[in-house]
């Protein structure tokens, strides 16, 4: 449905007295056209159409149970709502320039379709509880879809880890070579960050899944509706306990944007690694042509644009979060029109991530690894820690061993040699515990294999970790119940 980045497709025109507004009675004249265009939110909130239909259906049934609507009126309205839903789904719903927002459009169309009973549908309801009900219904689905997209990227990372289990690469801290690791270790590091993002979405779900409807404007409706039954009807866990809070609470939006921003940060960190490692200077990863782009000037260029966009868009996501928090900061009165600004950033974050995640997943699935290039990059001094561990194994205290290896490194440097090429006499002059077997330390494969502690980079430890990762993927954090899924979050 609509992307709020697009230029307006709606020709906003202010209503006159014979048009349907939800509030025209006390006004002596129609709104100024410029104010009308500013105030109208249809461009953004038309995306809630199916969710607003679902919320309205449940409200109609609640009004029926409360005796406010007759059985015939309920039947007529539900039928009308089915028609409206079909029109939305088929894309035949004709928005009018005078439709202020999705709620106005829905009620206006309902009136055209069923007449008289449509004038009763808003009994005991306010757009304040209506809009946030629809928004929560939308978000339930959005969380499930986003979770799926994250899981897909996790699968790609896990698949890479399985494939690259024999690829040794330099591991960096401070962007300086630190210790050799298996490439799988690096892929899985990013897997677990995404797992936490997915868990956060799951944690958020119960706070989204609460019912505002029945709160009316701020004080609670005067209609004797059973809010618990209404909650069940819409698949919500329970009604929100306070009507004022129910219409003003946008914590779930802020939380969503935080999860989106942190996910963006994780994607950006992964992306930065890919950008570096695909550069000529590192060069042990190469993107598939389908996921790279060229330069208009320099024919040789192959640029990692997808990952640069991930890095760049993480900045946008952070901005969306801070923007919403600033909007919410000083709202004094349950509902203020400022709250209308909650949806655009949310849709933007959702659209951005659901476009980005599958591209990154397939870019990872298709990239090529150059194991020899990675080996060539390994600094010969990279196994200095292992050399110290060697001495420790001979009973030398670690602090002393660290010092001795430091001296060996300096000596090698003075002689213009790599550490593994230092003659045995030199080693032994530094400490008698050095023996012939010292040279066996300088095997990156053996070094990697020594890290077999749980969480370490040894192949056997990584196999355990990959099994944990497979298990983690099996648990869906959010499983939309059949009562949900009225629309499709897109
Ligand atoms: N378009 C509005 C929004 O998104 C609907 C709620 C309007 N409520 C009101 N009291 N004017 O927030």
Short mmCIF file of C-alpha atoms and ligand atoms in Angstrom, two decimals:
data_model
loop_
_atom_site.label_atom_id
_atom_site.label_comp_id
_atom_site.label_asym_id
_atom_site.label_seq_id
_atom_site.Cartn_x
_atom_site.Cartn_y
_atom_site.Cartn_z
CA UNK A 1 0.00 0.00 0.00
CA UNK A 2 1.00 3.60 0.16
CA UNK A 3 4.54 4.63 0.83
CA UNK A 4 4.56 7.93 2.61
CA UNK A 5 7.62 9.04 0.70
CA UNK A 6 5.64 9.29 -2.49
CA UNK A 7 4.18 12.60 -3.55
CA UNK A 8 0.55 12.94 -2.63
CA UNK A 9 -1.85 10.96 -4.78
CA UNK A 10 -4.77 12.55 -3.02
CA UNK A 11 -6.16 15.84 -4.17
CA UNK A 12 -6.95 17.34 -0.77
CA UNK A 13 -9.95 19.60 -0.90
CA UNK A 14 -11.62 21.01 2.18
CA UNK A 15 -15.13 19.85 2.90
CA UNK A 16 -18.09 22.19 2.61
CA UNK A 17 -21.24 21.82 4.69
CA UNK A 18 -22.73 19.12 2.48
CA UNK A 19 -19.65 16.91 2.81
CA UNK A 20 -19.10 14.25 5.42
CA UNK A 21 -16.74 15.33 8.18
CA UNK A 22 -16.68 13.75 11.59
CA UNK A 23 -16.92 17.08 13.42
CA UNK A 24 -18.53 19.77 11.22
CA UNK A 25 -21.59 20.67 13.35
CA UNK A 26 -20.21 23.45 15.47
CA UNK A 27 -18.38 25.16 12.62
CA UNK A 28 -19.77 28.16 10.76
CA UNK A 29 -17.56 27.67 7.75
CA UNK A 30 -15.27 25.10 6.17
CA UNK A 31 -11.53 24.94 6.82
CA UNK A 32 -8.93 26.93 4.96
CA UNK A 33 -7.61 24.69 2.15
CA UNK A 34 -4.01 25.00 3.32
CA UNK A 35 -4.93 24.07 6.87
CA UNK A 36 -6.98 21.20 5.50
CA UNK A 37 -4.07 19.81 3.53
CA UNK A 38 -1.84 20.12 6.60
CA UNK A 39 -4.32 18.46 8.91
CA UNK A 40 -5.33 15.59 6.66
CA UNK A 41 -3.50 12.34 7.42
CA UNK A 42 -5.09 10.06 4.86
CA UNK A 43 -1.93 9.89 2.80
CA UNK A 44 -0.22 8.11 5.67
CA UNK A 45 -2.99 6.37 7.57
CA UNK A 46 -4.80 4.85 4.58
CA UNK A 47 -2.33 2.10 5.18
CA UNK A 48 -4.39 1.19 8.25
CA UNK A 49 -7.52 0.65 6.15
CA UNK A 50 -7.94 -3.07 6.76
CA UNK A 51 -7.06 -2.74 10.42
CA UNK A 52 -9.56 0.05 10.86
CA UNK A 53 -12.20 -2.16 9.25
CA UNK A 54 -11.30 -4.96 11.67
CA UNK A 55 -11.48 -2.64 14.68
CA UNK A 56 -14.77 -1.20 13.50
CA UNK A 57 -16.26 -4.63 12.95
CA UNK A 58 -15.44 -5.58 16.53
CA UNK A 59 -16.88 -2.26 17.76
CA UNK A 60 -20.12 -2.89 15.86
CA UNK A 61 -20.44 -6.31 17.44
CA UNK A 62 -19.74 -4.82 20.88
CA UNK A 63 -22.42 -2.18 20.33
CA UNK A 64 -24.81 -4.98 19.34
CA UNK A 65 -24.02 -6.93 22.51
CA UNK A 66 -24.51 -3.77 24.55
CA UNK A 67 -27.97 -3.29 23.02
CA UNK A 68 -27.04 -0.02 21.32
CA UNK A 69 -27.53 -1.45 17.83
CA UNK A 70 -30.33 -3.80 16.76
CA UNK A 71 -29.49 -7.15 15.28
CA UNK A 72 -30.53 -5.82 11.86
CA UNK A 73 -28.28 -2.79 12.18
CA UNK A 74 -25.35 -4.98 13.20
CA UNK A 75 -25.97 -7.25 10.21
CA UNK A 76 -26.22 -4.34 7.79
CA UNK A 77 -23.05 -2.74 9.13
CA UNK A 78 -21.06 -5.95 9.05
CA UNK A 79 -22.15 -6.51 5.49
CA UNK A 80 -21.18 -2.97 4.60
CA UNK A 81 -17.80 -3.47 6.26
CA UNK A 82 -17.27 -6.61 4.19
CA UNK A 83 -17.88 -4.56 1.08
CA UNK A 84 -15.52 -1.84 2.22
CA UNK A 85 -12.87 -4.42 2.99
CA UNK A 86 -13.29 -5.96 -0.46
CA UNK A 87 -12.92 -2.53 -2.05
CA UNK A 88 -9.75 -1.86 -0.08
CA UNK A 89 -8.31 -5.24 -0.98
CA UNK A 90 -9.16 -4.90 -4.65
CA UNK A 91 -7.92 -1.34 -4.75
CA UNK A 92 -11.29 -0.07 -5.95
CA UNK A 93 -12.04 2.02 -2.86
CA UNK A 94 -12.46 5.59 -4.10
CA UNK A 95 -10.95 8.06 -1.66
CA UNK A 96 -12.50 11.51 -1.75
CA UNK A 97 -10.54 14.75 -1.50
CA UNK A 98 -12.64 15.56 1.54
CA UNK A 99 -11.64 12.41 3.44
CA UNK A 100 -9.65 13.78 6.35
CA UNK A 101 -8.22 10.46 7.43
CA UNK A 102 -8.84 6.76 7.06
CA UNK A 103 -11.55 6.83 9.73
CA UNK A 104 -13.48 9.53 7.90
CA UNK A 105 -13.13 7.68 4.62
CA UNK A 106 -14.37 4.45 6.16
CA UNK A 107 -17.42 5.99 7.79
CA UNK A 108 -18.26 8.04 4.71
CA UNK A 109 -18.19 4.96 2.51
CA UNK A 110 -20.16 2.92 5.02
CA UNK A 111 -22.86 5.56 4.94
CA UNK A 112 -22.98 5.41 1.14
CA UNK A 113 -23.30 1.64 1.29
CA UNK A 114 -25.71 1.01 4.18
CA UNK A 115 -27.24 4.41 4.91
CA UNK A 116 -28.84 5.12 8.29
CA UNK A 117 -27.09 2.49 10.49
CA UNK A 118 -23.70 3.94 9.52
CA UNK A 119 -24.62 7.08 11.45
CA UNK A 120 -24.53 4.99 14.63
CA UNK A 121 -21.23 3.23 14.14
CA UNK A 122 -19.20 5.85 16.03
CA UNK A 123 -21.46 5.71 19.09
CA UNK A 124 -19.33 5.75 22.24
CA UNK A 125 -16.11 5.74 20.26
CA UNK A 126 -13.54 8.44 19.57
CA UNK A 127 -10.96 8.53 16.85
CA UNK A 128 -8.51 8.67 19.73
CA UNK A 129 -9.15 5.06 20.71
CA UNK A 130 -10.02 4.06 17.15
CA UNK A 131 -6.74 5.09 15.56
CA UNK A 132 -4.47 3.52 18.11
CA UNK A 133 -6.48 0.31 18.00
CA UNK A 134 -5.93 0.09 14.25
CA UNK A 135 -2.28 1.00 14.69
CA UNK A 136 -1.73 -1.76 17.24
CA UNK A 137 -3.42 -4.25 14.92
CA UNK A 138 -1.07 -3.14 12.16
CA UNK A 139 1.95 -3.44 14.39
CA UNK A 140 1.13 -6.98 15.46
CA UNK A 141 1.48 -8.02 11.86
CA UNK A 142 4.48 -5.81 11.26
CA UNK A 143 6.31 -7.47 14.15
CA UNK A 144 5.64 -10.91 12.70
CA UNK A 145 6.82 -9.89 9.23
CA UNK A 146 9.90 -8.16 10.53
CA UNK A 147 10.75 -11.15 12.63
CA UNK A 148 10.55 -13.31 9.53
CA UNK A 149 12.87 -10.98 7.62
CA UNK A 150 15.42 -11.00 10.44
CA UNK A 151 15.22 -14.77 10.63
CA UNK A 152 15.97 -14.99 6.91
CA UNK A 153 19.16 -12.99 7.38
CA UNK A 154 20.09 -15.15 10.36
CA UNK A 155 19.63 -18.22 8.16
CA UNK A 156 21.94 -16.71 5.58
CA UNK A 157 24.56 -16.06 8.26
CA UNK A 158 24.23 -19.58 9.64
CA UNK A 159 24.50 -21.02 6.16
CA UNK A 160 27.69 -19.04 5.62
CA UNK A 161 29.03 -20.29 8.95
CA UNK A 162 28.41 -23.86 7.84
CA UNK A 163 30.13 -23.26 4.52
CA UNK A 164 33.13 -21.32 5.76
CA UNK A 165 34.14 -23.59 8.62
CA UNK A 166 37.64 -24.17 7.23
CA UNK A 167 38.41 -20.58 6.29
CA UNK A 168 40.95 -18.95 8.58
CA UNK A 169 40.91 -15.17 8.60
CA UNK A 170 42.60 -12.55 10.73
CA UNK A 171 40.45 -11.56 13.68
CA UNK A 172 40.69 -7.86 14.52
CA UNK A 173 40.46 -5.75 17.62
CA UNK A 174 41.11 -2.00 17.26
CA UNK A 175 41.11 -2.91 13.55
CA UNK A 176 44.56 -4.37 14.17
CA UNK A 177 45.16 -8.05 13.62
CA UNK A 178 44.61 -9.78 16.94
CA UNK A 179 44.26 -13.55 16.60
CA UNK A 180 43.34 -15.89 13.78
CA UNK A 181 39.71 -17.00 13.77
CA UNK A 182 37.51 -19.05 11.52
CA UNK A 183 35.32 -16.97 9.26
CA UNK A 184 32.33 -18.89 10.65
CA UNK A 185 33.08 -17.38 14.04
CA UNK A 186 32.59 -13.91 12.60
CA UNK A 187 29.38 -14.80 10.78
CA UNK A 188 27.93 -16.28 13.95
CA UNK A 189 28.83 -13.21 15.99
CA UNK A 190 26.43 -11.27 13.79
CA UNK A 191 23.87 -14.06 13.98
CA UNK A 192 23.56 -13.65 17.76
CA UNK A 193 23.14 -9.89 17.60
CA UNK A 194 20.19 -10.44 15.27
CA UNK A 195 18.85 -13.13 17.57
CA UNK A 196 18.62 -10.52 20.33
CA UNK A 197 16.78 -8.18 17.97
CA UNK A 198 14.30 -10.92 17.23
CA UNK A 199 13.90 -11.59 20.93
CA UNK A 200 13.28 -7.90 21.53
CA UNK A 201 10.48 -7.94 18.95
CA UNK A 202 8.99 -10.91 20.77
CA UNK A 203 9.28 -9.14 24.13
CA UNK A 204 7.52 -6.13 22.68
CA UNK A 205 4.60 -8.13 21.32
CA UNK A 206 2.60 -8.43 24.58
CA UNK A 207 2.84 -4.68 25.12
CA UNK A 208 1.49 -4.06 21.61
CA UNK A 209 -1.22 -6.63 22.03
CA UNK A 210 -3.45 -4.65 24.42
CA UNK A 211 -6.80 -3.09 23.61
CA UNK A 212 -7.36 0.69 23.67
CA UNK A 213 -10.94 0.57 22.33
CA UNK A 214 -13.59 1.51 24.88
CA UNK A 215 -11.35 4.31 26.16
CA UNK A 216 -13.24 6.72 23.88
CA UNK A 217 -11.68 10.20 23.95
CA UNK A 218 -9.89 9.88 27.31
CA UNK A 219 -12.39 9.12 30.08
CA UNK A 220 -13.89 5.83 28.96
CA UNK A 221 -17.01 5.24 26.91
CA UNK A 222 -20.48 5.64 28.35
CA UNK A 223 -21.68 2.63 26.39
CA UNK A 224 -21.87 -0.55 28.45
CA UNK A 225 -19.39 -2.50 26.34
CA UNK A 226 -17.54 -5.46 27.72
CA UNK A 227 -13.95 -4.49 26.95
CA UNK A 228 -12.67 -7.96 27.77
CA UNK A 229 -14.96 -9.51 25.18
CA UNK A 230 -13.92 -6.79 22.75
CA UNK A 231 -10.26 -7.60 23.44
CA UNK A 232 -10.88 -11.30 22.78
CA UNK A 233 -12.74 -10.48 19.58
CA UNK A 234 -9.69 -8.64 18.26
CA UNK A 235 -7.17 -11.16 19.57
CA UNK A 236 -5.76 -8.72 22.14
CA UNK A 237 -4.56 -10.18 25.44
CA UNK A 238 -6.46 -7.67 27.59
CA UNK A 239 -7.83 -4.13 27.62
CA UNK A 240 -5.44 -1.35 28.63
CA UNK A 241 -6.36 -0.57 32.23
CA UNK A 242 -6.60 3.22 32.03
CA UNK A 243 -8.56 5.09 29.34
CA UNK A 244 -6.34 8.19 29.48
CA UNK A 245 -3.23 6.07 29.11
CA UNK A 246 -4.88 3.94 26.42
CA UNK A 247 -5.25 6.86 24.02
CA UNK A 248 -1.96 8.55 24.87
CA UNK A 249 0.43 5.63 25.15
CA UNK A 250 2.84 5.35 22.26
CA UNK A 251 5.52 3.46 24.17
CA UNK A 252 5.01 0.56 21.82
CA UNK A 253 5.87 2.83 18.89
CA UNK A 254 8.99 4.13 20.59
CA UNK A 255 10.01 0.59 21.47
CA UNK A 256 9.44 -0.56 17.94
CA UNK A 257 11.58 2.27 16.63
CA UNK A 258 14.26 1.46 19.18
CA UNK A 259 14.35 -2.18 18.10
CA UNK A 260 14.48 -0.97 14.49
CA UNK A 261 17.31 1.46 15.29
CA UNK A 262 19.36 -1.13 17.15
CA UNK A 263 18.77 -3.63 14.39
CA UNK A 264 19.99 -0.93 12.02
CA UNK A 265 23.11 -0.52 14.13
CA UNK A 266 23.74 -4.26 13.97
CA UNK A 267 23.29 -4.28 10.21
CA UNK A 268 25.62 -1.32 9.94
CA UNK A 269 28.36 -3.08 11.89
CA UNK A 270 28.04 -6.15 9.72
CA UNK A 271 27.99 -3.94 6.65
CA UNK A 272 31.13 -2.10 7.69
CA UNK A 273 32.92 -5.44 7.92
CA UNK A 274 31.76 -6.46 4.46
CA UNK A 275 32.79 -3.10 2.99
CA UNK A 276 36.27 -3.53 4.47
CA UNK A 277 36.73 -7.19 3.67
CA UNK A 278 35.63 -6.81 0.05
CA UNK A 279 38.11 -3.97 -0.51
CA UNK A 280 41.33 -4.72 -2.34
CA UNK A 281 43.34 -4.14 0.82
CA UNK A 282 41.60 -7.01 2.61
CA UNK A 283 40.10 -8.77 -0.37
CA UNK A 284 39.12 -12.11 1.17
CA UNK A 285 35.44 -11.59 0.40
CA UNK A 286 33.97 -10.76 -2.98
CA UNK A 287 30.38 -9.79 -3.66
CA UNK A 288 28.41 -11.43 -6.42
CA UNK A 289 27.89 -9.11 -9.39
CA UNK A 290 24.15 -9.15 -8.73
CA UNK A 291 24.68 -7.41 -5.40
CA UNK A 292 27.32 -4.85 -6.30
CA UNK A 293 27.30 -1.81 -8.51
CA UNK A 294 29.77 -0.04 -10.72
CA UNK A 295 31.01 3.47 -11.27
CA UNK A 296 29.83 5.76 -14.04
CA UNK A 297 33.41 6.90 -14.52
CA UNK A 298 35.80 4.16 -13.45
CA UNK A 299 35.18 0.96 -15.36
CA UNK A 300 37.07 -1.24 -12.91
CA UNK A 301 34.94 -0.36 -9.88
CA UNK A 302 32.76 -2.85 -8.07
CA UNK A 303 31.14 -1.15 -5.12
CA UNK A 304 29.39 -2.67 -2.10
CA UNK A 305 26.43 -0.27 -2.31
CA UNK A 306 23.92 -2.54 -0.58
CA UNK A 307 26.07 -2.61 2.52
CA UNK A 308 26.82 1.09 2.35
CA UNK A 309 23.09 1.72 2.20
CA UNK A 310 22.62 -0.48 5.25
CA UNK A 311 25.24 1.62 7.04
CA UNK A 312 23.63 4.85 5.87
CA UNK A 313 20.09 3.81 6.63
CA UNK A 314 21.02 2.90 10.18
CA UNK A 315 21.47 6.65 10.63
CA UNK A 316 17.98 7.24 9.29
CA UNK A 317 16.57 4.65 11.71
CA UNK A 318 18.24 6.32 14.69
CA UNK A 319 16.74 9.61 13.52
CA UNK A 320 13.26 8.12 13.34
CA UNK A 321 13.52 6.99 16.95
CA UNK A 322 14.82 10.28 18.31
CA UNK A 323 12.24 12.16 16.24
CA UNK A 324 9.37 10.23 17.77
CA UNK A 325 10.71 10.57 21.30
CA UNK A 326 10.94 14.33 20.78
CA UNK A 327 7.35 14.36 19.51
CA UNK A 328 6.10 12.51 22.57
CA UNK A 329 8.14 14.40 25.12
CA UNK A 330 5.77 17.07 26.41
CA UNK A 331 2.30 15.92 25.44
CA UNK A 332 0.00 16.95 28.25
CA UNK A 333 -3.48 15.88 27.36
CA UNK A 334 -4.13 12.23 26.56
CA UNK A 335 -4.58 12.87 22.87
CA UNK A 336 -2.88 15.76 21.13
CA UNK A 337 -2.66 16.04 17.37
CA UNK A 338 1.09 15.68 17.66
CA UNK A 339 0.36 11.98 17.99
CA UNK A 340 -0.62 11.89 14.35
CA UNK A 341 3.12 12.02 13.68
CA UNK A 342 3.57 8.52 15.12
CA UNK A 343 2.73 6.55 12.01
CA UNK A 344 4.94 7.98 9.26
CA UNK A 345 8.26 7.17 11.03
CA UNK A 346 7.00 3.74 11.96
CA UNK A 347 5.99 2.88 8.41
CA UNK A 348 9.25 4.31 7.14
CA UNK A 349 11.32 2.17 9.52
CA UNK A 350 9.32 -0.91 8.64
CA UNK A 351 9.58 -0.31 4.88
CA UNK A 352 13.24 0.41 5.05
CA UNK A 353 14.08 -2.74 6.98
CA UNK A 354 11.82 -5.07 5.03
CA UNK A 355 13.45 -3.82 1.82
CA UNK A 356 16.98 -4.05 3.20
CA UNK A 357 17.03 -7.37 5.05
CA UNK A 358 16.32 -9.70 2.12
CA UNK A 359 18.91 -7.96 -0.04
CA UNK A 360 21.58 -8.35 2.62
CA UNK A 361 20.59 -11.99 3.16
CA UNK A 362 21.00 -12.88 -0.51
CA UNK A 363 24.15 -10.79 -0.88
CA UNK A 364 25.69 -12.89 1.90
CA UNK A 365 24.41 -16.14 0.45
CA UNK A 366 26.03 -15.39 -2.91
CA UNK A 367 29.33 -13.82 -1.93
CA UNK A 368 32.63 -15.57 -2.67
CA UNK A 369 35.32 -16.27 -0.11
CA UNK A 370 39.05 -16.31 -0.94
CA UNK A 371 40.67 -18.47 1.76
CA UNK A 372 44.21 -18.16 0.39
CA UNK A 373 44.01 -14.39 0.36
CA UNK A 374 42.92 -14.47 4.02
CA UNK A 375 45.89 -16.72 4.92
CA UNK A 376 48.28 -14.41 3.08
CA UNK A 377 47.02 -11.54 5.17
CA UNK A 378 47.87 -13.17 8.48
CA UNK A 379 50.55 -11.25 10.33
CA UNK A 380 53.30 -13.70 11.37
CA UNK A 381 53.29 -12.12 14.81
CA UNK A 382 49.64 -13.03 15.16
CA UNK A 383 50.40 -16.06 17.28
CA UNK A 384 52.31 -14.19 19.97
CA UNK A 385 49.56 -14.97 22.49
CA UNK A 386 49.91 -18.63 21.66
CA UNK A 387 53.66 -18.40 22.18
CA UNK A 388 53.06 -16.98 25.64
CA UNK A 389 50.58 -19.82 26.28
CA UNK A 390 53.33 -22.25 25.23
CA UNK A 391 55.58 -20.92 27.97
CA UNK A 392 52.71 -20.99 30.44
CA UNK A 393 52.30 -24.68 29.63
CA UNK A 394 55.96 -25.12 30.66
CA UNK A 395 55.19 -23.55 34.03
CA UNK A 396 56.20 -19.93 33.32
CA UNK A 397 53.78 -17.43 34.93
CA UNK A 398 51.73 -15.65 32.28
CA UNK A 399 52.92 -12.13 33.07
CA UNK A 400 56.51 -13.26 32.69
CA UNK A 401 55.72 -15.17 29.51
CA UNK A 402 54.07 -12.06 28.04
CA UNK A 403 57.25 -10.09 28.73
CA UNK A 404 59.50 -12.74 27.18
CA UNK A 405 57.42 -12.98 24.02
CA UNK A 406 57.47 -9.19 23.79
CA UNK A 407 61.26 -9.36 23.85
CA UNK A 408 61.26 -12.09 21.21
CA UNK A 409 59.12 -9.89 18.99
CA UNK A 410 61.51 -6.98 19.41
CA UNK A 411 64.52 -9.17 18.72
CA UNK A 412 62.90 -10.54 15.57
CA UNK A 413 62.12 -7.03 14.45
CA UNK A 414 65.72 -5.94 15.02
CA UNK A 415 66.95 -8.88 12.98
CA UNK A 416 64.44 -8.17 10.24
CA UNK A 417 62.81 -11.56 10.78
CA UNK A 418 59.28 -12.74 11.29
CA UNK A 419 58.69 -14.23 14.75
CA UNK A 420 58.42 -17.83 13.47
CA UNK A 421 61.82 -17.45 11.75
CA UNK A 422 63.71 -16.56 14.90
CA UNK A 423 66.41 -19.22 15.52
CA UNK A 424 65.98 -21.57 18.48
CA UNK A 425 69.12 -20.23 20.23
CA UNK A 426 67.52 -16.79 20.34
CA UNK A 427 64.37 -18.20 21.88
CA UNK A 428 66.38 -20.20 24.37
CA UNK A 429 68.52 -17.23 25.34
CA UNK A 430 65.30 -15.51 26.31
CA UNK A 431 64.08 -18.52 28.31
CA UNK A 432 65.36 -22.08 28.68
CA UNK A 433 61.83 -23.47 28.58
CA UNK A 434 61.72 -22.99 24.80
CA UNK A 435 62.27 -26.29 22.97
CA UNK A 436 62.29 -27.58 19.38
CA UNK A 437 58.52 -27.91 19.46
CA UNK A 438 58.11 -24.13 19.78
CA UNK A 439 57.75 -23.88 16.01
CA UNK A 440 54.59 -25.96 16.13
CA UNK A 441 52.92 -23.02 17.85
CA UNK A 442 53.08 -21.02 14.62
CA UNK A 443 50.30 -22.89 12.86
CA UNK A 444 47.13 -20.82 12.61
CA UNK A 445 45.05 -23.92 12.18
CA UNK A 446 46.37 -25.35 15.44
CA UNK A 447 45.90 -21.97 17.10
CA UNK A 448 42.27 -21.90 16.08
CA UNK A 449 41.79 -25.49 17.24
CA UNK A 450 43.08 -24.60 20.71
CA UNK A 451 40.10 -22.27 21.26
CA UNK A 452 37.68 -25.09 21.87
CA UNK A 453 36.09 -23.53 24.91
CA UNK A 454 32.32 -23.03 24.62
CA UNK A 455 31.90 -19.94 22.42
CA UNK A 456 35.43 -20.25 21.02
CA UNK A 457 36.53 -20.29 17.41
CA UNK A 458 37.68 -23.95 17.22
CA UNK A 459 35.73 -26.00 14.66
CA UNK A 460 34.31 -28.31 17.31
CA UNK A 461 33.12 -25.36 19.42
CA UNK A 462 31.63 -23.73 16.35
CA UNK A 463 29.75 -26.92 15.53
CA UNK A 464 28.14 -26.78 18.96
CA UNK A 465 27.36 -23.11 18.42
CA UNK A 466 25.80 -23.78 15.02
CA UNK A 467 23.54 -26.34 16.62
CA UNK A 468 22.51 -23.72 19.20
CA UNK A 469 21.89 -21.30 16.34
CA UNK A 470 19.72 -23.82 14.50
CA UNK A 471 17.70 -24.33 17.67
CA UNK A 472 17.33 -20.59 18.15
CA UNK A 473 15.94 -20.27 14.64
CA UNK A 474 13.31 -22.86 15.34
CA UNK A 475 11.63 -20.74 17.96
CA UNK A 476 9.39 -18.13 16.46
CA UNK A 477 9.04 -15.28 18.88
CA UNK A 478 5.83 -14.05 17.37
CA UNK A 479 3.21 -16.31 15.91
CA UNK A 480 0.22 -14.35 14.68
CA UNK A 481 -2.95 -16.05 15.83
CA UNK A 482 -5.75 -16.67 13.31
CA UNK A 483 -7.76 -13.86 14.89
CA UNK A 484 -5.09 -11.46 13.66
CA UNK A 485 -3.79 -11.04 10.15
CA UNK A 486 -6.70 -8.92 9.04
CA UNK A 487 -4.65 -7.08 6.55
CA UNK A 488 -1.00 -7.55 5.83
CA UNK A 489 1.30 -5.02 7.37
CA UNK A 490 2.56 -3.76 4.06
N1 LIG B 1 -5.63 11.08 12.13
C1 LIG B 1 -5.61 11.09 13.55
C2 LIG B 1 -4.31 10.47 14.05
O1 LIG B 1 -3.65 9.82 13.31
C3 LIG B 1 -6.78 10.35 14.08
C4 LIG B 1 -7.15 10.74 15.47
C5 LIG B 1 -7.79 12.08 15.44
N2 LIG B 1 -8.29 12.44 16.73
C6 LIG B 1 -8.65 13.68 17.00
N3 LIG B 1 -9.08 13.94 18.22
N4 LIG B 1 -8.65 14.63 16.10
O2 LIG B 1 -3.93 10.62 15.18
#
